[in-house]
mmCIF file of C-alpha atoms and ligand atoms in Angstrom:
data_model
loop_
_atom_site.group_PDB
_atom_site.id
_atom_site.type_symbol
_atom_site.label_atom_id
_atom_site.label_comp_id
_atom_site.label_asym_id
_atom_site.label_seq_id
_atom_site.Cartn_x
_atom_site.Cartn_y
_atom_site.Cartn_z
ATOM 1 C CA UNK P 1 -12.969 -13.174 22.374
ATOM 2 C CA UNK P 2 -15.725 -12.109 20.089
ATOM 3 C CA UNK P 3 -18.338 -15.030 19.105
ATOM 4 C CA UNK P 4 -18.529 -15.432 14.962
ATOM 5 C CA UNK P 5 -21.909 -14.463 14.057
ATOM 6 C CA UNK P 6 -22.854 -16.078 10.448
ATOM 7 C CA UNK P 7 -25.993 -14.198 9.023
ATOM 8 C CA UNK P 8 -28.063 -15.489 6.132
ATOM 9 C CA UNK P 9 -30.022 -12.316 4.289
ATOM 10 C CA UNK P 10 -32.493 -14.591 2.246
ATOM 11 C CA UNK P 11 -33.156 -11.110 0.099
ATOM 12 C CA UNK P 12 -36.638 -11.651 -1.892
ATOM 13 C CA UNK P 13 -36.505 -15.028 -2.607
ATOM 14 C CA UNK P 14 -38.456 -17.954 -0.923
ATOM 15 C CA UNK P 15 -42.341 -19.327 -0.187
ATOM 16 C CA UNK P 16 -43.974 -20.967 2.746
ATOM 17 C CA UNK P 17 -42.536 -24.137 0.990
ATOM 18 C CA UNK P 18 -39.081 -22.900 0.826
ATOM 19 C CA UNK P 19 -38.709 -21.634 4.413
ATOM 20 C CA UNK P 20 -40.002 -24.895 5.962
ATOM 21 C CA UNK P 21 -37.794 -27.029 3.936
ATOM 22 C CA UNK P 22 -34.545 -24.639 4.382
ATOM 23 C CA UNK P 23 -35.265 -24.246 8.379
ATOM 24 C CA UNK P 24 -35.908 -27.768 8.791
ATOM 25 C CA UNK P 25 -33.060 -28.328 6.729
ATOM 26 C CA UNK P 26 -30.423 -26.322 9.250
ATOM 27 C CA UNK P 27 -32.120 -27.719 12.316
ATOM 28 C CA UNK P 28 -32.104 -31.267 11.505
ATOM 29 C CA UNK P 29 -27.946 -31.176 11.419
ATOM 30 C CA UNK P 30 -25.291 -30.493 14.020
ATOM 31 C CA UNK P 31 -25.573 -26.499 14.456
ATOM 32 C CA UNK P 32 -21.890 -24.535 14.394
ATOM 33 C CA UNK P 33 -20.490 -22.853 17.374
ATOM 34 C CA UNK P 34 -20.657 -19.556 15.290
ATOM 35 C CA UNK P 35 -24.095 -18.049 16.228
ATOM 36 C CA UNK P 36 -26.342 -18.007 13.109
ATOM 37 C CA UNK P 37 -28.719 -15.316 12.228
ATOM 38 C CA UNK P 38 -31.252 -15.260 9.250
ATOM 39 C CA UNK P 39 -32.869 -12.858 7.239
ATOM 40 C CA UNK P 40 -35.951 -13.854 5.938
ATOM 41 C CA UNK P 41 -38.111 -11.747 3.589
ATOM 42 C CA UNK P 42 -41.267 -10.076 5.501
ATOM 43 C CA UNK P 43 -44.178 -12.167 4.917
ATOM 44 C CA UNK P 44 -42.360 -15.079 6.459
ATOM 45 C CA UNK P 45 -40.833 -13.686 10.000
ATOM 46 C CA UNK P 46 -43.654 -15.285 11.989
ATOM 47 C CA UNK P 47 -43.151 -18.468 9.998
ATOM 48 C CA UNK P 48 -39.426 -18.804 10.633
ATOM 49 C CA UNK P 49 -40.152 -17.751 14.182
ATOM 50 C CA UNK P 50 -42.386 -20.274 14.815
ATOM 51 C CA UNK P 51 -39.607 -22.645 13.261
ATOM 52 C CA UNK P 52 -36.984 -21.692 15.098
ATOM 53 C CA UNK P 53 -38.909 -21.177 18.463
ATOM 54 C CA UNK P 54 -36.618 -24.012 20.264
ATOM 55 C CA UNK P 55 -33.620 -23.451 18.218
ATOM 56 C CA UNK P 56 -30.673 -21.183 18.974
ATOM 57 C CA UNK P 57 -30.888 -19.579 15.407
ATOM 58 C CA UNK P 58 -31.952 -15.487 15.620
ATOM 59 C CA UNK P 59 -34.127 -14.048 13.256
ATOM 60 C CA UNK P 60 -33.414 -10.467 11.494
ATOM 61 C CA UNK P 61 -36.066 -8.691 9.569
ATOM 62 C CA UNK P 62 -34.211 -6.849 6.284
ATOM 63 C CA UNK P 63 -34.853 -3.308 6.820
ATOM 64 C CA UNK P 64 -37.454 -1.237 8.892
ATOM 65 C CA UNK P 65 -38.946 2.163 8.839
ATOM 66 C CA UNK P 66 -37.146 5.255 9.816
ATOM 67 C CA UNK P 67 -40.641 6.410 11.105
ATOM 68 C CA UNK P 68 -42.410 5.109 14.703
ATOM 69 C CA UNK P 69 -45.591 5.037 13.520
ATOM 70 C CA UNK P 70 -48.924 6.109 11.177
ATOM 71 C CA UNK P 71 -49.931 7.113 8.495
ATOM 72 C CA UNK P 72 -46.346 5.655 6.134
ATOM 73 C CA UNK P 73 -48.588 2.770 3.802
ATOM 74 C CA UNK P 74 -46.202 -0.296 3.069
ATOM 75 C CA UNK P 75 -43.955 0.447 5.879
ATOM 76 C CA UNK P 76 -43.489 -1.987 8.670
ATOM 77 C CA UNK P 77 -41.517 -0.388 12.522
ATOM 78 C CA UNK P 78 -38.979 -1.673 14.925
ATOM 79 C CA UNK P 79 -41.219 -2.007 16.523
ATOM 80 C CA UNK P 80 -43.374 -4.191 15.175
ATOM 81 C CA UNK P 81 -40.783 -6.057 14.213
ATOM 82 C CA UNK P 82 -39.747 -6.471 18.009
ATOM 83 C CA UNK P 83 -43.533 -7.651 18.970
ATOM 84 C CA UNK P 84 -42.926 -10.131 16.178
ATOM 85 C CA UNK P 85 -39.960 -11.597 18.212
ATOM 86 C CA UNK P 86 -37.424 -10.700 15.613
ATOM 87 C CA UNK P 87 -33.630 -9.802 17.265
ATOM 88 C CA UNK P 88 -31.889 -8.339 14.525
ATOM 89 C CA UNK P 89 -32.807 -5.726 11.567
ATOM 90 C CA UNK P 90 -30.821 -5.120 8.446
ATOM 91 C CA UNK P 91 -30.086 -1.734 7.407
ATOM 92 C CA UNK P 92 -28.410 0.288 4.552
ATOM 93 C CA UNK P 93 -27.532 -2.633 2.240
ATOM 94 C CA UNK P 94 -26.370 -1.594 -0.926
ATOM 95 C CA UNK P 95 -29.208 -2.634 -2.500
ATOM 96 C CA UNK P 96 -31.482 -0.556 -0.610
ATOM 97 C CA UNK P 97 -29.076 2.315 -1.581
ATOM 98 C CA UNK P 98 -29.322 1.729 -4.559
ATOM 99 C CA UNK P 99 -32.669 1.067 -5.414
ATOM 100 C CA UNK P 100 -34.086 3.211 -2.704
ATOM 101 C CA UNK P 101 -31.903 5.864 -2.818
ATOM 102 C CA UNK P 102 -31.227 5.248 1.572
ATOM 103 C CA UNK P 103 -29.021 7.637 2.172
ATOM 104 C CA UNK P 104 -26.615 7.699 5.712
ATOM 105 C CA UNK P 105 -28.437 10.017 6.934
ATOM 106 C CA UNK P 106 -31.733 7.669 6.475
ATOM 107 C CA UNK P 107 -29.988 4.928 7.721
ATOM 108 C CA UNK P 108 -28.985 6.948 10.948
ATOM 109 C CA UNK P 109 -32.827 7.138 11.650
ATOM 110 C CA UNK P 110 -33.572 3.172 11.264
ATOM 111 C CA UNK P 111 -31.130 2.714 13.090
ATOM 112 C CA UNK P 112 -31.934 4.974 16.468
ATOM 113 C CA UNK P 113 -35.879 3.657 15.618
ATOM 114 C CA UNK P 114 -34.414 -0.034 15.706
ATOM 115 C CA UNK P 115 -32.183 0.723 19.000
ATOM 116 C CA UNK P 116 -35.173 2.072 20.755
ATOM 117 C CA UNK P 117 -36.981 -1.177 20.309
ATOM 118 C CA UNK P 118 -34.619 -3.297 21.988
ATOM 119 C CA UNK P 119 -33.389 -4.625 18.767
ATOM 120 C CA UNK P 120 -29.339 -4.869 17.032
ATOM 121 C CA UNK P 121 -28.874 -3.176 13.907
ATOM 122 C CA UNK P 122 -26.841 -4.433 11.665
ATOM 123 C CA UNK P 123 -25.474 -1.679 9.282
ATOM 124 C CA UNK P 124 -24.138 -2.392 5.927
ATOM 125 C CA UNK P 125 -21.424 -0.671 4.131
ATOM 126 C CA UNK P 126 -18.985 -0.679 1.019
ATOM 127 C CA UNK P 127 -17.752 0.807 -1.706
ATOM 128 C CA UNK P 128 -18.569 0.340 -5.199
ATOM 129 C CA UNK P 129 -16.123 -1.124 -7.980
ATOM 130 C CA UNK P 130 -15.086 2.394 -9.487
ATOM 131 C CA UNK P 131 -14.861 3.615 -5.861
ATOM 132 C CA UNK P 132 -12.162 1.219 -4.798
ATOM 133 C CA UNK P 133 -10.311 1.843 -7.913
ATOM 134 C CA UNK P 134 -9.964 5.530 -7.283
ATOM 135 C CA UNK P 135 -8.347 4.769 -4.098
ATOM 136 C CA UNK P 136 -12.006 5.584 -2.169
ATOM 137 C CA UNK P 137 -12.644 2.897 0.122
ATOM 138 C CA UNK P 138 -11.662 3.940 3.511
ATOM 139 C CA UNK P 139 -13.243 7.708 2.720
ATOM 140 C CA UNK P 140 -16.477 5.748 1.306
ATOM 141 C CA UNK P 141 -17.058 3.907 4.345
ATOM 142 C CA UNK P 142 -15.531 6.052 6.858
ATOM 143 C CA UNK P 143 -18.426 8.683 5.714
ATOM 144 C CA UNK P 144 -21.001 5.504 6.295
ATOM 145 C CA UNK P 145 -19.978 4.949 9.386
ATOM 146 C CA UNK P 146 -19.430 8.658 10.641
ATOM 147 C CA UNK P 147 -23.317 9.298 11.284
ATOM 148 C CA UNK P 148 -23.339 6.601 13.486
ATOM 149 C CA UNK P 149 -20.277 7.278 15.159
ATOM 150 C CA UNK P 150 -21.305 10.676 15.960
ATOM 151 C CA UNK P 151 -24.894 10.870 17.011
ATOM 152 C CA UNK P 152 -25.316 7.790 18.420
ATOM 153 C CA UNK P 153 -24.476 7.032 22.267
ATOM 154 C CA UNK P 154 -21.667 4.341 23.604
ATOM 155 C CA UNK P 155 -24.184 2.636 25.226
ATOM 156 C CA UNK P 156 -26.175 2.569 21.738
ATOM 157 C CA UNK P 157 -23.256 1.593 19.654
ATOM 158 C CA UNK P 158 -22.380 -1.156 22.065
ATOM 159 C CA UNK P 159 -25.253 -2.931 20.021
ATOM 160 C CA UNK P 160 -24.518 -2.008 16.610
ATOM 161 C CA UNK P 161 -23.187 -4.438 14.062
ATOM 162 C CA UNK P 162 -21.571 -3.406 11.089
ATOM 163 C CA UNK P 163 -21.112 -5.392 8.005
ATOM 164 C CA UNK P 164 -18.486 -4.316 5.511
ATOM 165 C CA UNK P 165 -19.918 -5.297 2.150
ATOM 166 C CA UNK P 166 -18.002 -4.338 -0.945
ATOM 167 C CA UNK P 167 -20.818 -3.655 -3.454
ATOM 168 C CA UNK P 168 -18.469 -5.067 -6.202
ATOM 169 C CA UNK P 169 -18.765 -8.583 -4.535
ATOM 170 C CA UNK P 170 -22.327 -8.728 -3.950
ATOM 171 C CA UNK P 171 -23.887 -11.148 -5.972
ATOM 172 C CA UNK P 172 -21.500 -11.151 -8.384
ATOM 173 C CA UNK P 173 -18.767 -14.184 -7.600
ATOM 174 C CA UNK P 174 -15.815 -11.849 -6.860
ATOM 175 C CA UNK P 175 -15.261 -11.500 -3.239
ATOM 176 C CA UNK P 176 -12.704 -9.361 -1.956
ATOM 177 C CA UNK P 177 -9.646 -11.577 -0.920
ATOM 178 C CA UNK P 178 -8.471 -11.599 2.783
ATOM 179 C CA UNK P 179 -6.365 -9.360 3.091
ATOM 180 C CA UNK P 180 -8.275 -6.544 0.863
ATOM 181 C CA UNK P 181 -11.205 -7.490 3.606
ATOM 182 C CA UNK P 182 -9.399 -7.495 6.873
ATOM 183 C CA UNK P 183 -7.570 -4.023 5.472
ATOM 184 C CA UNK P 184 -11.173 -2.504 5.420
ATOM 185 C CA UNK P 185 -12.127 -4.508 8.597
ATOM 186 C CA UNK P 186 -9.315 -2.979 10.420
ATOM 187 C CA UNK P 187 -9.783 0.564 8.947
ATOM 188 C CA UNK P 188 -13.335 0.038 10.509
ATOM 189 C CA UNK P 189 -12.377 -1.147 14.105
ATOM 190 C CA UNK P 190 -9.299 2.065 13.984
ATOM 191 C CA UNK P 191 -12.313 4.110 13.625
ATOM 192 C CA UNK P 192 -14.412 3.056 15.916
ATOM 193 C CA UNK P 193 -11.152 2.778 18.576
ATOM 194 C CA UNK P 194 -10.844 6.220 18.427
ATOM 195 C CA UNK P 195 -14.312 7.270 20.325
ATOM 196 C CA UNK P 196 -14.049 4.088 22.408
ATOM 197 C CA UNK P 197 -11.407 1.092 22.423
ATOM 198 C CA UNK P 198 -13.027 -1.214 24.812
ATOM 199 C CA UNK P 199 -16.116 -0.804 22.141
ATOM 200 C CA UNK P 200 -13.512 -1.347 18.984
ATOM 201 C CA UNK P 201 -12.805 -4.384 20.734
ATOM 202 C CA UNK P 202 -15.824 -5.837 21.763
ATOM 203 C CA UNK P 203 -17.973 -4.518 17.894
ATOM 204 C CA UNK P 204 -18.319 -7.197 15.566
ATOM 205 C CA UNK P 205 -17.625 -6.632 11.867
ATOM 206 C CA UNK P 206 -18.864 -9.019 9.245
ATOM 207 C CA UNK P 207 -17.752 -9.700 5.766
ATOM 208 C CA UNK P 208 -20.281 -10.320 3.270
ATOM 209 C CA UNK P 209 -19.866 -10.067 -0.814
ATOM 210 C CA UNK P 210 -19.830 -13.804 -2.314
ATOM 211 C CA UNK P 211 -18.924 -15.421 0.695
ATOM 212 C CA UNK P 212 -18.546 -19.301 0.188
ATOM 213 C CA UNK P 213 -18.226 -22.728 1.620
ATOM 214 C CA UNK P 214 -14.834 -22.919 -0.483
ATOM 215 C CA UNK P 215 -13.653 -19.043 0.815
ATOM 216 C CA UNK P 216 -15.317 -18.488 3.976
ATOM 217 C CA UNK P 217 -12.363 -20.009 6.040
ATOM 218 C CA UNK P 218 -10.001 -18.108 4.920
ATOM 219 C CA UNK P 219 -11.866 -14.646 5.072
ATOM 220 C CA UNK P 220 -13.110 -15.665 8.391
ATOM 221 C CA UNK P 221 -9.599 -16.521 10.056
ATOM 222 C CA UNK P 222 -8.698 -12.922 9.514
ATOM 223 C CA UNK P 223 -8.409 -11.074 12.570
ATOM 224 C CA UNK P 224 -11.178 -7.949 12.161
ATOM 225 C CA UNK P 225 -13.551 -10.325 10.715
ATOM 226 C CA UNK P 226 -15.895 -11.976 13.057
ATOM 227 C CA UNK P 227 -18.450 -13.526 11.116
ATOM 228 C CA UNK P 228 -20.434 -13.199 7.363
ATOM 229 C CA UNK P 229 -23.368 -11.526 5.771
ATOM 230 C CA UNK P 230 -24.348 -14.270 3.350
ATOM 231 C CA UNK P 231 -26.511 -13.768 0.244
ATOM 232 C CA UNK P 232 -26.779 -16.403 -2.165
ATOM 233 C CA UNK P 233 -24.943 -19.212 -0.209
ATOM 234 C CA UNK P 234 -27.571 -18.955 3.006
ATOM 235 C CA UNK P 235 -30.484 -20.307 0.650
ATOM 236 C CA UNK P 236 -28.781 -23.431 0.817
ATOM 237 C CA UNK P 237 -28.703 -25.070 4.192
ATOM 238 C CA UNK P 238 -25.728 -27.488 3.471
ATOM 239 C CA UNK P 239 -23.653 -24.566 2.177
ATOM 240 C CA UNK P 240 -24.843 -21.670 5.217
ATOM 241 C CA UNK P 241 -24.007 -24.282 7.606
ATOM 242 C CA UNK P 242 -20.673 -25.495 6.097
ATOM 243 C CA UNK P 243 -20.047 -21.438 6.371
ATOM 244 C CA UNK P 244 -21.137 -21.567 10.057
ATOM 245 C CA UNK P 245 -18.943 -24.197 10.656
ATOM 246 C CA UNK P 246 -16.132 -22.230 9.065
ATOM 247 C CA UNK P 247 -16.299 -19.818 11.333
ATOM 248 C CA UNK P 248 -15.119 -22.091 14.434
HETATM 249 C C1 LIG J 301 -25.684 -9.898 0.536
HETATM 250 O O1 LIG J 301 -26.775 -9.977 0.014
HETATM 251 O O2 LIG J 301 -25.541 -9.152 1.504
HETATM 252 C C2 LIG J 301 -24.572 -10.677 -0.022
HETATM 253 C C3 LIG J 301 -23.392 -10.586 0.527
HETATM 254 O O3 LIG J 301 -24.869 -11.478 -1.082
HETATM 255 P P1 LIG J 301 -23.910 -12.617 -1.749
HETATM 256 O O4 LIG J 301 -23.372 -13.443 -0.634
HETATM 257 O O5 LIG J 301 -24.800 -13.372 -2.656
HETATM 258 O O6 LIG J 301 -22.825 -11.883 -2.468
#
Protein backbone atom coordinates (compact mmCIF):
# COMPACT_ATOMS: atom_id res chain seq x y z
CA UNK A 1 0.00 0.00 0.00
CA UNK A 2 1.60 3.20 -1.06
CA UNK A 3 1.20 6.25 1.56
CA UNK A 4 -0.60 9.51 -0.30
CA UNK A 5 1.93 12.12 -0.32
CA UNK A 6 0.12 15.74 -0.70
CA UNK A 7 2.82 18.38 -1.78
CA UNK A 8 2.27 22.12 -1.62
CA UNK A 9 4.79 24.02 -4.34
CA UNK A 10 4.26 27.61 -2.82
CA UNK A 11 5.95 28.84 -6.40
CA UNK A 12 7.18 32.65 -5.82
CA UNK A 13 4.75 33.84 -3.68
CA UNK A 14 4.99 34.50 0.16
CA UNK A 15 7.11 36.74 2.99
CA UNK A 16 8.42 35.99 6.40
CA UNK A 17 4.80 37.07 7.36
CA UNK A 18 3.12 34.71 5.10
CA UNK A 19 5.10 31.55 5.93
CA UNK A 20 4.63 31.96 9.72
CA UNK A 21 1.01 32.52 9.46
CA UNK A 22 0.42 29.58 6.72
CA UNK A 23 2.78 27.01 8.84
CA UNK A 24 1.25 27.90 11.98
CA UNK A 25 -1.87 27.73 10.27
CA UNK A 26 -1.43 23.74 9.16
CA UNK A 27 0.13 22.88 12.49
CA UNK A 28 -2.37 24.26 14.75
CA UNK A 29 -5.18 21.65 13.15
CA UNK A 30 -5.52 17.88 13.09
CA UNK A 31 -2.72 16.85 10.38
CA UNK A 32 -4.07 14.11 7.54
CA UNK A 33 -2.79 10.64 7.36
CA UNK A 34 -1.52 11.55 3.78
CA UNK A 35 2.12 12.72 4.37
CA UNK A 36 2.41 16.44 3.45
CA UNK A 37 5.31 18.01 1.77
CA UNK A 38 5.86 21.81 1.03
CA UNK A 39 7.60 23.78 -1.32
CA UNK A 40 8.57 26.93 -0.16
CA UNK A 41 10.36 29.57 -2.26
CA UNK A 42 14.31 29.81 -1.38
CA UNK A 43 14.79 32.56 0.94
CA UNK A 44 12.41 30.91 3.34
CA UNK A 45 13.65 27.02 3.65
CA UNK A 46 15.42 27.71 6.95
CA UNK A 47 12.33 29.57 8.12
CA UNK A 48 9.84 26.80 7.39
CA UNK A 49 12.42 24.41 8.76
CA UNK A 50 12.67 25.93 11.82
CA UNK A 51 8.70 25.83 11.80
CA UNK A 52 8.24 22.59 11.13
CA UNK A 53 11.24 21.23 13.24
CA UNK A 54 8.69 19.07 15.56
CA UNK A 55 6.15 18.54 12.96
CA UNK A 56 5.83 15.59 10.58
CA UNK A 57 5.49 18.00 7.51
CA UNK A 58 8.79 17.61 4.89
CA UNK A 59 10.19 20.42 3.29
CA UNK A 60 11.16 20.46 -0.65
CA UNK A 61 13.26 23.18 -2.09
CA UNK A 62 11.78 24.00 -5.93
CA UNK A 63 14.58 23.23 -8.12
CA UNK A 64 18.46 22.90 -7.65
CA UNK A 65 21.52 23.14 -9.74
CA UNK A 66 22.57 20.58 -12.21
CA UNK A 67 26.18 21.60 -11.15
CA UNK A 68 28.06 20.37 -7.58
CA UNK A 69 29.70 23.29 -7.03
CA UNK A 70 31.67 26.90 -7.93
CA UNK A 71 31.88 29.30 -9.78
CA UNK A 72 27.59 29.07 -11.22
CA UNK A 73 26.41 32.87 -9.48
CA UNK A 74 22.62 32.57 -8.39
CA UNK A 75 22.69 28.90 -8.24
CA UNK A 76 22.03 27.09 -5.04
CA UNK A 77 23.22 22.63 -4.89
CA UNK A 78 21.69 19.53 -3.52
CA UNK A 79 23.67 19.86 -1.60
CA UNK A 80 23.26 22.71 0.11
CA UNK A 81 19.97 22.18 0.09
CA UNK A 82 20.56 18.82 2.08
CA UNK A 83 22.81 20.79 4.85
CA UNK A 84 19.76 23.01 5.02
CA UNK A 85 17.67 19.95 6.18
CA UNK A 86 15.43 20.04 3.18
CA UNK A 87 14.06 16.20 2.04
CA UNK A 88 12.64 16.78 -1.18
CA UNK A 89 13.65 18.97 -4.44
CA UNK A 90 11.39 19.86 -7.29
CA UNK A 91 12.53 19.40 -10.70
CA UNK A 92 11.45 19.99 -14.38
CA UNK A 93 8.13 21.78 -13.71
CA UNK A 94 6.68 23.14 -16.63
CA UNK A 95 7.35 26.34 -15.67
CA UNK A 96 10.93 25.94 -15.43
CA UNK A 97 10.64 24.48 -19.00
CA UNK A 98 9.23 26.96 -20.07
CA UNK A 99 10.77 29.87 -18.84
CA UNK A 100 14.14 28.30 -18.50
CA UNK A 101 14.22 26.40 -21.36
CA UNK A 102 15.17 22.87 -18.77
CA UNK A 103 15.36 20.49 -21.05
CA UNK A 104 15.20 16.33 -20.04
CA UNK A 105 18.35 16.08 -20.50
CA UNK A 106 18.98 19.04 -17.78
CA UNK A 107 16.63 17.62 -15.64
CA UNK A 108 18.49 14.16 -15.80
CA UNK A 109 21.51 16.05 -14.20
CA UNK A 110 19.46 17.69 -11.11
CA UNK A 111 18.26 14.89 -10.65
CA UNK A 112 21.55 12.41 -10.26
CA UNK A 113 23.10 15.85 -8.31
CA UNK A 114 19.89 15.67 -5.97
CA UNK A 115 20.17 11.65 -5.57
CA UNK A 116 23.74 11.97 -4.58
CA UNK A 117 22.82 14.18 -1.70
CA UNK A 118 20.61 11.90 -0.02
CA UNK A 119 17.65 13.79 -1.18
CA UNK A 120 14.03 12.53 -3.38
CA UNK A 121 13.47 14.16 -6.52
CA UNK A 122 10.41 14.80 -7.50
CA UNK A 123 10.18 15.06 -11.37
CA UNK A 124 7.47 16.84 -13.12
CA UNK A 125 5.93 16.05 -16.37
CA UNK A 126 2.99 16.79 -18.91
CA UNK A 127 1.95 17.67 -21.95
CA UNK A 128 0.80 20.87 -23.19
CA UNK A 129 -2.89 21.69 -24.45
CA UNK A 130 -2.08 21.35 -28.32
CA UNK A 131 -0.01 18.26 -27.37
CA UNK A 132 -2.88 16.29 -25.93
CA UNK A 133 -5.03 17.27 -28.75
CA UNK A 134 -2.77 15.76 -31.34
CA UNK A 135 -3.04 12.55 -29.62
CA UNK A 136 0.74 13.28 -27.90
CA UNK A 137 0.48 12.60 -24.38
CA UNK A 138 1.82 9.24 -23.70
CA UNK A 139 4.86 10.00 -26.44
CA UNK A 140 5.30 13.54 -24.55
CA UNK A 141 5.82 12.08 -21.30
CA UNK A 142 7.10 8.78 -22.12
CA UNK A 143 10.21 10.88 -23.71
CA UNK A 144 10.27 12.81 -20.06
CA UNK A 145 10.50 10.00 -18.33
CA UNK A 146 12.89 7.90 -20.68
CA UNK A 147 16.19 9.77 -19.43
CA UNK A 148 15.46 8.76 -16.18
CA UNK A 149 14.47 5.42 -16.88
CA UNK A 150 17.56 4.73 -18.68
CA UNK A 151 20.55 6.20 -16.98
CA UNK A 152 19.54 6.12 -13.72
CA UNK A 153 20.08 2.92 -11.36
CA UNK A 154 17.07 0.74 -9.59
CA UNK A 155 18.41 1.53 -6.52
CA UNK A 156 18.31 5.39 -7.64
CA UNK A 157 14.88 5.28 -9.06
CA UNK A 158 13.59 3.56 -5.97
CA UNK A 159 13.64 7.29 -4.70
CA UNK A 160 12.31 9.13 -7.51
CA UNK A 161 8.89 10.70 -7.50
CA UNK A 162 7.20 11.63 -10.47
CA UNK A 163 4.43 14.05 -10.79
CA UNK A 164 2.27 13.97 -13.89
CA UNK A 165 1.29 17.58 -14.45
CA UNK A 166 -0.70 18.42 -17.53
CA UNK A 167 0.61 21.91 -18.40
CA UNK A 168 -2.96 22.75 -19.65
CA UNK A 169 -4.22 22.50 -15.96
CA UNK A 170 -1.64 24.37 -14.26
CA UNK A 171 -2.87 27.40 -12.95
CA UNK A 172 -5.48 27.65 -15.11
CA UNK A 173 -8.87 26.01 -13.34
CA UNK A 174 -9.16 23.06 -15.78
CA UNK A 175 -7.85 19.96 -14.29
CA UNK A 176 -7.77 16.90 -16.14
CA UNK A 177 -10.78 14.68 -14.98
CA UNK A 178 -10.09 11.21 -13.38
CA UNK A 179 -10.04 9.14 -15.67
CA UNK A 180 -7.94 11.37 -18.34
CA UNK A 181 -5.40 11.43 -15.10
CA UNK A 182 -5.30 7.87 -13.97
CA UNK A 183 -5.01 6.96 -18.03
CA UNK A 184 -1.65 8.96 -17.93
CA UNK A 185 -0.92 7.68 -14.35
CA UNK A 186 -1.17 4.20 -15.53
CA UNK A 187 0.70 4.79 -18.86
CA UNK A 188 3.44 6.03 -16.35
CA UNK A 189 3.53 3.03 -13.85
CA UNK A 190 3.34 0.44 -17.46
CA UNK A 191 6.49 2.17 -18.14
CA UNK A 192 8.21 2.06 -15.35
CA UNK A 193 6.90 -1.92 -14.86
CA UNK A 194 8.72 -2.77 -17.68
CA UNK A 195 12.50 -2.19 -16.22
CA UNK A 196 11.24 -3.18 -12.76
CA UNK A 197 7.62 -4.21 -11.41
CA UNK A 198 8.30 -4.43 -7.78
CA UNK A 199 9.56 -0.58 -8.44
CA UNK A 200 6.17 0.21 -10.65
CA UNK A 201 4.56 -0.86 -7.65
CA UNK A 202 6.15 0.64 -4.91
CA UNK A 203 6.85 4.56 -7.24
CA UNK A 204 4.51 7.10 -6.32
CA UNK A 205 2.87 9.25 -9.00
CA UNK A 206 1.20 12.51 -8.15
CA UNK A 207 -1.39 14.51 -9.91
CA UNK A 208 -1.06 18.10 -9.88
CA UNK A 209 -2.85 20.79 -12.43
CA UNK A 210 -5.76 22.71 -10.40
CA UNK A 211 -6.13 20.27 -7.87
CA UNK A 212 -8.95 21.27 -5.32
CA UNK A 213 -10.67 20.77 -2.05
CA UNK A 214 -13.96 20.20 -4.24
CA UNK A 215 -11.88 17.63 -6.92
CA UNK A 216 -9.12 16.24 -5.04
CA UNK A 217 -11.22 13.17 -3.82
CA UNK A 218 -12.13 12.06 -6.72
CA UNK A 219 -8.69 12.37 -8.61
CA UNK A 220 -7.11 10.95 -5.60
CA UNK A 221 -9.35 7.67 -5.30
CA UNK A 222 -8.00 6.69 -8.66
CA UNK A 223 -5.83 3.84 -8.52
CA UNK A 224 -2.21 5.21 -10.14
CA UNK A 225 -2.62 8.32 -8.26
CA UNK A 226 -1.07 8.46 -4.90
CA UNK A 227 -1.06 11.87 -3.86
CA UNK A 228 -1.04 15.83 -5.42
CA UNK A 229 1.33 18.50 -6.51
CA UNK A 230 -0.65 21.52 -5.38
CA UNK A 231 -0.14 25.08 -6.67
CA UNK A 232 -2.54 27.61 -5.86
CA UNK A 233 -4.70 25.63 -3.32
CA UNK A 234 -1.44 24.88 -0.84
CA UNK A 235 -1.23 28.78 -0.04
CA UNK A 236 -4.23 28.26 1.82
CA UNK A 237 -3.90 26.09 4.87
CA UNK A 238 -7.69 25.26 5.26
CA UNK A 239 -7.86 24.24 1.59
CA UNK A 240 -4.05 22.11 1.45
CA UNK A 241 -5.23 20.40 4.43
CA UNK A 242 -8.86 19.66 3.35
CA UNK A 243 -6.71 18.15 0.19
CA UNK A 244 -4.54 16.16 2.66
CA UNK A 245 -7.39 14.90 4.21
CA UNK A 246 -8.76 13.84 0.85
CA UNK A 247 -6.26 11.74 0.29
CA UNK A 248 -7.18 9.21 3.28
C1 LIG B 1 1.77 23.47 -9.75
O1 LIG B 1 2.25 24.57 -9.59
O2 LIG B 1 2.52 22.50 -9.85
C2 LIG B 1 0.31 23.35 -9.86
C3 LIG B 1 -0.22 22.17 -10.05
O3 LIG B 1 -0.41 24.50 -9.71
P1 LIG B 1 -2.03 24.63 -9.55
O4 LIG B 1 -2.44 23.65 -8.51
O5 LIG B 1 -2.25 26.04 -9.14
O6 LIG B 1 -2.61 24.30 -10.88
Amino acid sequence: MRQKLVAGNWKMHGSQQMVKHLLEKMLSQQAPSAKLLVFPPYPYLSQAIQLLAKSEIGIGAQDCSQADEGAYTGEVSAKMLADLGVSHVLLGHSERRQYHAETDALVLEKAKRVLAADLIPVVCVGETLAQREAGETNKVVLQQLTPLIEKLTLAQLQKVVVAYEPVWAIGTGLTATPEQAQEVHAFLRSVVAKVDKELAAKMLFLYGGSMKPDNAASLLKMPDIDGGLIGGASLDADQFLAIGKAAE
